[in-house]
Amino acid sequence: MGRRVTVWNEFRHERENDAVAEVYPDGIHAVIADALEDAGHNVETATLDDGPQHGLSEEVLEATDVLTWWGHAAHDEVNEEVVERVQEHVLDGMGLLVLHSAHMSKIFRKLMGTGCGLKWREAAETERLWVTDPSHPITDGLPESFEVPEAEMYGEHFDIPAPETLVFNSWFEGGEVFRSGCCYSRGEGRVFYFRPGHETYPVYHQEEIQQVLANAVEWAAPNEDGPEIYRGNHEPIEDIDIDDDRTVH
Amino acid sequence: MGRRVTVWNEFRHERENDAVAEVYPDGIHAVIADALEDAGHNVETATLDDGPQHGLSEEVLEATDVLTWWGHAAHDEVNEEVVERVQEHVLDGMGLLVLHSAHMSKIFRKLMGTGCGLKWREAAETERLWVTDPSHPITDGLPESFEVPEAEMYGEHFDIPAPETLVFNSWFEGGEVFRSGCCYSRGEGRVFYFRPGHETYPVYHQEEIQQVLANAVEWAAPNEDGPEIYRGNHEPIEDIDIDDDRTVH
Amino acid sequence: MGRRVTVWNEFRHERENDAVAEVYPDGIHAVIADALEDAGHNVETATLDDGPQHGLSEEVLEATDVLTWWGHAAHDEVNEEVVERVQEHVLDGMGLLVLHSAHMSKIFRKLMGTGCGLKWREAAETERLWVTDPSHPITDGLPESFEVPEAEMYGEHFDIPAPETLVFNSWFEGGEVFRSGCCYSRGEGRVFYFRPGHETYPVYHQEEIQQVLANAVEWAAPNEDGPEIYRGNHEPIEDIDIDDDRTVH
Amino acid sequence: MGRRVTVWNEFRHERENDAVAEVYPDGIHAVIADALEDAGHNVETATLDDGPQHGLSEEVLEATDVLTWWGHAAHDEVNEEVVERVQEHVLDGMGLLVLHSAHMSKIFRKLMGTGCGLKWREAAETERLWVTDPSHPITDGLPESFEVPEAEMYGEHFDIPAPETLVFNSWFEGGEVFRSGCCYSRGEGRVFYFRPGHETYPVYHQEEIQQVLANAVEWAAPNEDGPEIYRGNHEPIEDIDIDDDRTVH
């Protein structure tokens, strides 16, 4: 089913670095957006420099089922107000896909409550992702393992809360492992962290990666008519016995 | 999307006990099957006395996306061979919905690895189910809590492995609580235990209950084209250094 | 084994409200501290008005294995700097026990990444806690259920990440349920949220409650010599093949 | 604290194969027992050929806090009655450490409910275990990663229920990864699966491996005075309203 997706990108590397522009001439967001549209989703894009709200106004988020987030060098430039707005929308049901170096984004760290640090290395080495939960819909259409031929390494310990579901587990040529596909629920919303995706390697052009993203959008999409949650002072549903000597204020 | 569902029922109480027959004249399976068909699924039924395989031949299970299981008084009469076949199909991707007193069924205990015992009481008391994960698709279309007006009580400690996701948490008039909606993955398959559903109370006629079952079928349905898993002796993918003095047998 | 515990308390209600002072004349922290000392732990206390750092200087936290946190009316007055310091210490291994109304404390919300809201009601009603994981050390010395005779109700949906382990599940007289004992890991540290504990009811004087707190201190205490984690740029441990035409920057 | 440990071993390879006897002349159990005694535990051993009960009588299990299990070639020879007895003791609180090739033991498969299959290869390759939960007591005294220089490879997908806590994640020279240290609760008992440990490699002589086993014994040990669980028909604790027209049988 087609979901309303907003693909957000920092979009700085692509405009400032020739090596990146060669791989993603129209920006990482353009490639991701194309892939998700091909999968049947309805996609808009937004970037850091789309005004003070980074293209993520209340109106945009209200019309978004799932937001994907790629950032790397300018996490600090994201307005706190926008971060809080995204968090609120996630807690209200919007799905969030956090991609690669966005592990250090303000929004991911805010939703995780941890430092989200890790080991890293840029050596164009082989990464091999292994499926650890083949019952999970994010693995639909995938083989039990697949390679990213040229990857930036991310290694454990990854400072995140234990994922509610671990979908992928990565092997790296240089000797490390990494929890690469991590599912979380936060309020009425769902969050998926997906590791692959460097700016100088053509990772988002890769078929398996695009399949994961399309599946994850479906998984993270909000309920159509989910439970309406009340929080605050609550009248008793059942009689409370107050005929005794108990203290009532 | 319509799933191929097989609704399995012990179907003894309804034929032997007038009080039960009054609530479920054509059997519990008939009511569940109607509800799931109304929700757009393609439903067949099978019962304990449908021959030595209880209606669950290899052919039937091969044509089943999700199996629902209701049993109570005759768990022991289910052939071990059928239990093992169902387990294999779950591990290969078939979804399984385990209903109410089927907590003591052979198949549930086999898939859980625990005793699956609990406290119980038949007093037609009020049960109130509270949603504990409003991000979960099984809660779509539901309020944040709903009542079963006349319920058999099931109370903690419920001897199951900690659910991977706890979707519902029940309150009982007599003073107990219970983890009422429990999600598990087993191999390539998914299992959902759902507590409500006694034979003498019209629980399966209730709208919210039917909504949960329809949602759970969708959640438990197998991947269309999930990862093909190989297990056994595996050739190395990467070169293994054997030029040193390491022991090789 | 005796742990170094710092019991932190907002300590405002007790000084401003006679009903509270009657139950906790020396403050809630005094009762908790006594209970933990009786259990063999080495306890210090600190309160909101202990200077601008609220008694939680770097030196104090460095000498703390487990910090317990009670707050209610003055969450906003806790300095952000202190909150960040506590978070850092948790990520570095310090245990944290979050008590009752501290569900809305800055530190708990920061570590959870969610709103942490809930339903509540002050009606001196009965709460009954049921053990949902009898294998857990926090349940040692406890019965399978116990009552708090006069409790403030907290009801679902509790806006927290799904606990890694759910230890207690509460029943309330007025009709609600609540996940009352929730375990989390955050970095090298452990967090336990424990629901009971209102300022106008003598909850912390109750034997079972004191037993839970003493057990939880033991559970949350840091490893004596846990893994030293490195994060940042990491040299390969294994040879990386760079003899091919792969891109290296 | 010293725990009463029973180290169980199939003890066939060591008597039949010279290469194994060279590494473990008195059996794998002897090396494990020595290590656990050095760590302060009180250790007995038992083996498959210790009579029809394999040395695991009711009396032995009653006097056991934690049982460790190593088997490989003769899983089928373990009596079903003994398997059920071990399961019962686990559900009643006894800890169980399942080692390496015991992933296919009857007791592990029974407690997991899955097939427990995996990929494997004997090539004396390097395994590197990475800590994924540094807050966990099983990691105390360990570095953030350590190597097994000559290991049999076990690769994903490992057909187990998702571990409640994943403590170690293994990298293999040949290109696979594996969830190597997996924690479960089952009833009142705890189960830890630990991957390393082949019969022809001196894995159990390795310091880090011995540290993990000693820590895991401590983690898996039962509560001293855990909750006594009642299961069965339960009288209401609170009044149930029967003055209305509800159905009571």
Short mmCIF file of N, CA and C in Angstrom, two decimals, chain A residues 126 128 130-131 133-144 147 164 171 173 185-190 223-230 234 237-238, chain B residues 126 128 130-131 133-144 147 164 171 173 185-190 223-230 234 237-238:
data_model
loop_
_atom_site.label_atom_id
_atom_site.label_comp_id
_atom_site.label_asym_id
_atom_site.label_seq_id
_atom_site.Cartn_x
_atom_site.Cartn_y
_atom_site.Cartn_z
N THR A 126 34.43 -4.70 2.50
CA THR A 126 33.22 -5.49 2.31
C THR A 126 32.40 -5.55 3.60
N ARG A 128 28.88 -7.57 4.96
CA ARG A 128 27.90 -8.61 4.61
C ARG A 128 26.81 -8.61 5.68
N TRP A 130 23.62 -10.18 7.45
CA TRP A 130 22.95 -11.46 7.66
C TRP A 130 21.59 -11.20 8.31
N VAL A 131 20.59 -11.88 7.81
CA VAL A 131 19.25 -11.78 8.40
C VAL A 131 19.23 -12.54 9.72
N ASP A 133 16.28 -12.24 11.73
CA ASP A 133 14.87 -12.56 11.99
C ASP A 133 14.12 -12.72 10.67
N PRO A 134 14.17 -13.93 10.11
CA PRO A 134 13.54 -14.15 8.79
C PRO A 134 12.01 -14.10 8.82
N SER A 135 11.42 -13.99 10.01
CA SER A 135 9.96 -13.85 10.07
C SER A 135 9.56 -12.38 9.90
N HIS A 136 10.51 -11.49 9.89
CA HIS A 136 10.19 -10.06 9.92
C HIS A 136 9.88 -9.53 8.51
N PRO A 137 8.83 -8.70 8.38
CA PRO A 137 8.46 -8.21 7.05
C PRO A 137 9.53 -7.34 6.39
N ILE A 138 10.45 -6.81 7.17
CA ILE A 138 11.52 -6.01 6.54
C ILE A 138 12.45 -6.88 5.72
N THR A 139 12.41 -8.19 5.94
CA THR A 139 13.29 -9.10 5.18
C THR A 139 12.63 -9.67 3.94
N ASP A 140 11.40 -9.28 3.68
CA ASP A 140 10.68 -9.86 2.53
C ASP A 140 11.39 -9.50 1.22
N GLY A 141 11.56 -10.52 0.39
CA GLY A 141 12.20 -10.30 -0.90
C GLY A 141 13.71 -10.29 -0.87
N LEU A 142 14.28 -10.58 0.29
CA LEU A 142 15.74 -10.56 0.42
C LEU A 142 16.31 -11.96 0.53
N PRO A 143 17.59 -12.11 0.17
CA PRO A 143 18.29 -13.37 0.46
C PRO A 143 18.69 -13.40 1.94
N GLU A 144 19.20 -14.54 2.41
CA GLU A 144 19.54 -14.62 3.83
C GLU A 144 20.78 -13.79 4.19
N GLU A 147 25.78 -8.58 0.30
CA GLU A 147 26.99 -7.78 0.52
C GLU A 147 26.82 -6.35 0.08
N GLU A 164 14.29 -3.81 20.03
CA GLU A 164 13.17 -4.71 20.31
C GLU A 164 13.21 -5.89 19.34
N TRP A 171 28.72 -8.25 9.13
CA TRP A 171 30.11 -8.69 9.17
C TRP A 171 30.95 -7.69 8.38
N GLU A 173 34.89 -6.82 6.78
CA GLU A 173 36.18 -7.40 6.35
C GLU A 173 37.29 -7.16 7.37
N SER A 185 9.83 0.61 19.11
CA SER A 185 8.57 1.36 19.19
C SER A 185 8.79 2.52 20.16
N ARG A 186 8.21 3.65 19.84
CA ARG A 186 8.28 4.82 20.71
C ARG A 186 6.89 5.45 20.68
N GLY A 187 6.15 5.36 21.79
CA GLY A 187 4.78 5.84 21.82
C GLY A 187 3.95 5.07 20.81
N GLU A 188 3.24 5.80 19.95
CA GLU A 188 2.44 5.15 18.91
C GLU A 188 3.22 4.99 17.62
N GLY A 189 4.51 5.36 17.65
CA GLY A 189 5.31 5.32 16.43
C GLY A 189 6.37 4.24 16.44
N ARG A 190 6.93 4.01 15.27
CA ARG A 190 7.96 2.98 15.11
C ARG A 190 9.20 3.59 14.46
N ASN A 223 -0.69 2.97 12.33
CA ASN A 223 -2.01 2.38 12.24
C ASN A 223 -2.96 3.38 11.57
N GLU A 224 -3.89 2.87 10.81
CA GLU A 224 -4.86 3.75 10.15
C GLU A 224 -5.79 4.39 11.18
N ASP A 225 -6.13 3.60 12.19
CA ASP A 225 -7.11 4.05 13.17
C ASP A 225 -6.72 3.46 14.53
N GLY A 226 -5.51 3.81 14.94
CA GLY A 226 -4.95 3.23 16.17
C GLY A 226 -5.67 3.72 17.42
N PRO A 227 -5.40 3.08 18.55
CA PRO A 227 -6.04 3.46 19.81
C PRO A 227 -5.80 4.92 20.14
N GLU A 228 -6.84 5.61 20.54
CA GLU A 228 -6.69 6.99 21.00
C GLU A 228 -6.33 6.93 22.47
N ILE A 229 -5.18 7.48 22.81
CA ILE A 229 -4.67 7.33 24.17
C ILE A 229 -5.01 8.57 24.99
N TYR A 230 -5.58 8.36 26.16
CA TYR A 230 -5.78 9.45 27.09
C TYR A 230 -4.73 9.36 28.18
N HIS A 234 -7.73 10.38 35.82
CA HIS A 234 -8.65 9.39 35.27
C HIS A 234 -9.68 8.99 36.32
N ILE A 237 -13.15 3.44 36.86
CA ILE A 237 -14.12 2.71 36.04
C ILE A 237 -14.94 1.80 36.95
N GLU A 238 -14.28 1.29 37.95
CA GLU A 238 -14.93 0.40 38.92
C GLU A 238 -15.11 1.15 40.23
N THR B 126 -15.86 -9.47 35.03
CA THR B 126 -15.42 -8.49 34.04
C THR B 126 -13.92 -8.61 33.79
N ARG B 128 -10.97 -6.43 31.55
CA ARG B 128 -10.74 -5.21 30.78
C ARG B 128 -9.34 -5.29 30.18
N TRP B 130 -6.23 -3.70 28.29
CA TRP B 130 -5.57 -2.41 28.05
C TRP B 130 -4.49 -2.60 27.00
N VAL B 131 -4.42 -1.67 26.06
CA VAL B 131 -3.37 -1.71 25.04
C VAL B 131 -2.05 -1.27 25.67
N ASP B 133 0.91 -1.56 23.68
CA ASP B 133 1.74 -1.11 22.56
C ASP B 133 0.86 -0.55 21.45
N PRO B 134 0.52 0.75 21.55
CA PRO B 134 -0.39 1.33 20.55
C PRO B 134 0.24 1.51 19.18
N SER B 135 1.54 1.23 19.05
CA SER B 135 2.17 1.29 17.72
C SER B 135 1.97 -0.01 16.95
N HIS B 136 1.43 -1.03 17.63
CA HIS B 136 1.38 -2.36 17.02
C HIS B 136 0.16 -2.51 16.12
N PRO B 137 0.34 -3.11 14.92
CA PRO B 137 -0.79 -3.25 13.99
C PRO B 137 -1.95 -4.08 14.54
N ILE B 138 -1.70 -4.91 15.53
CA ILE B 138 -2.79 -5.71 16.09
C ILE B 138 -3.79 -4.82 16.84
N THR B 139 -3.38 -3.60 17.18
CA THR B 139 -4.29 -2.69 17.89
C THR B 139 -5.07 -1.76 16.97
N ASP B 140 -4.86 -1.89 15.67
CA ASP B 140 -5.52 -0.98 14.73
C ASP B 140 -7.05 -1.14 14.82
N GLY B 141 -7.72 -0.01 14.89
CA GLY B 141 -9.18 -0.02 14.94
C GLY B 141 -9.76 -0.25 16.33
N LEU B 142 -8.90 -0.30 17.33
CA LEU B 142 -9.36 -0.58 18.69
C LEU B 142 -9.29 0.67 19.56
N PRO B 143 -10.10 0.70 20.63
CA PRO B 143 -9.92 1.74 21.65
C PRO B 143 -8.75 1.38 22.55
N GLU B 144 -8.37 2.29 23.44
CA GLU B 144 -7.20 2.01 24.29
C GLU B 144 -7.50 0.94 25.34
N GLU B 147 -13.79 -3.96 27.28
CA GLU B 147 -14.19 -4.95 28.27
C GLU B 147 -14.74 -6.21 27.63
N GLU B 164 7.94 -11.27 23.02
CA GLU B 164 8.78 -10.29 22.32
C GLU B 164 8.07 -8.95 22.26
N TRP B 171 -7.04 -6.68 33.08
CA TRP B 171 -7.48 -6.48 34.46
C TRP B 171 -8.69 -7.38 34.70
N GLU B 173 -11.86 -8.46 37.50
CA GLU B 173 -12.67 -8.00 38.62
C GLU B 173 -12.24 -8.63 39.95
N SER B 185 8.24 -14.65 17.67
CA SER B 185 8.71 -15.19 16.40
C SER B 185 9.33 -16.56 16.69
N ARG B 186 9.11 -17.48 15.79
CA ARG B 186 9.70 -18.81 15.90
C ARG B 186 10.13 -19.22 14.50
N GLY B 187 11.45 -19.26 14.26
CA GLY B 187 11.95 -19.53 12.93
C GLY B 187 11.48 -18.45 11.98
N GLU B 188 10.87 -18.86 10.85
CA GLU B 188 10.36 -17.88 9.89
C GLU B 188 8.90 -17.54 10.17
N GLY B 189 8.35 -18.09 11.26
CA GLY B 189 6.95 -17.90 11.54
C GLY B 189 6.69 -17.01 12.75
N ARG B 190 5.44 -16.61 12.88
CA ARG B 190 5.04 -15.75 13.98
C ARG B 190 3.87 -16.37 14.73
N ASN B 223 5.97 -13.84 5.17
CA ASN B 223 6.51 -13.06 4.06
C ASN B 223 6.14 -13.73 2.75
N GLU B 224 5.89 -12.92 1.74
CA GLU B 224 5.57 -13.48 0.42
C GLU B 224 6.77 -14.20 -0.18
N ASP B 225 7.93 -13.62 0.04
CA ASP B 225 9.16 -14.12 -0.59
C ASP B 225 10.30 -13.92 0.40
N GLY B 226 10.15 -14.52 1.56
CA GLY B 226 11.13 -14.32 2.63
C GLY B 226 12.46 -14.98 2.33
N PRO B 227 13.47 -14.65 3.16
CA PRO B 227 14.81 -15.20 2.95
C PRO B 227 14.80 -16.73 2.97
N GLU B 228 15.48 -17.32 2.00
CA GLU B 228 15.62 -18.77 2.00
C GLU B 228 16.83 -19.10 2.87
N ILE B 229 16.58 -19.87 3.91
CA ILE B 229 17.63 -20.12 4.90
C ILE B 229 18.31 -21.45 4.62
N TYR B 230 19.63 -21.42 4.57
CA TYR B 230 20.39 -22.65 4.48
C TYR B 230 20.97 -22.96 5.86
N HIS B 234 28.94 -25.22 5.71
CA HIS B 234 28.96 -24.00 4.88
C HIS B 234 30.38 -23.70 4.44
N ILE B 237 33.09 -17.97 2.73
CA ILE B 237 32.85 -16.93 1.73
C ILE B 237 34.13 -16.14 1.52
N GLU B 238 34.85 -15.96 2.59
CA GLU B 238 36.12 -15.23 2.55
C GLU B 238 37.26 -16.23 2.72
#
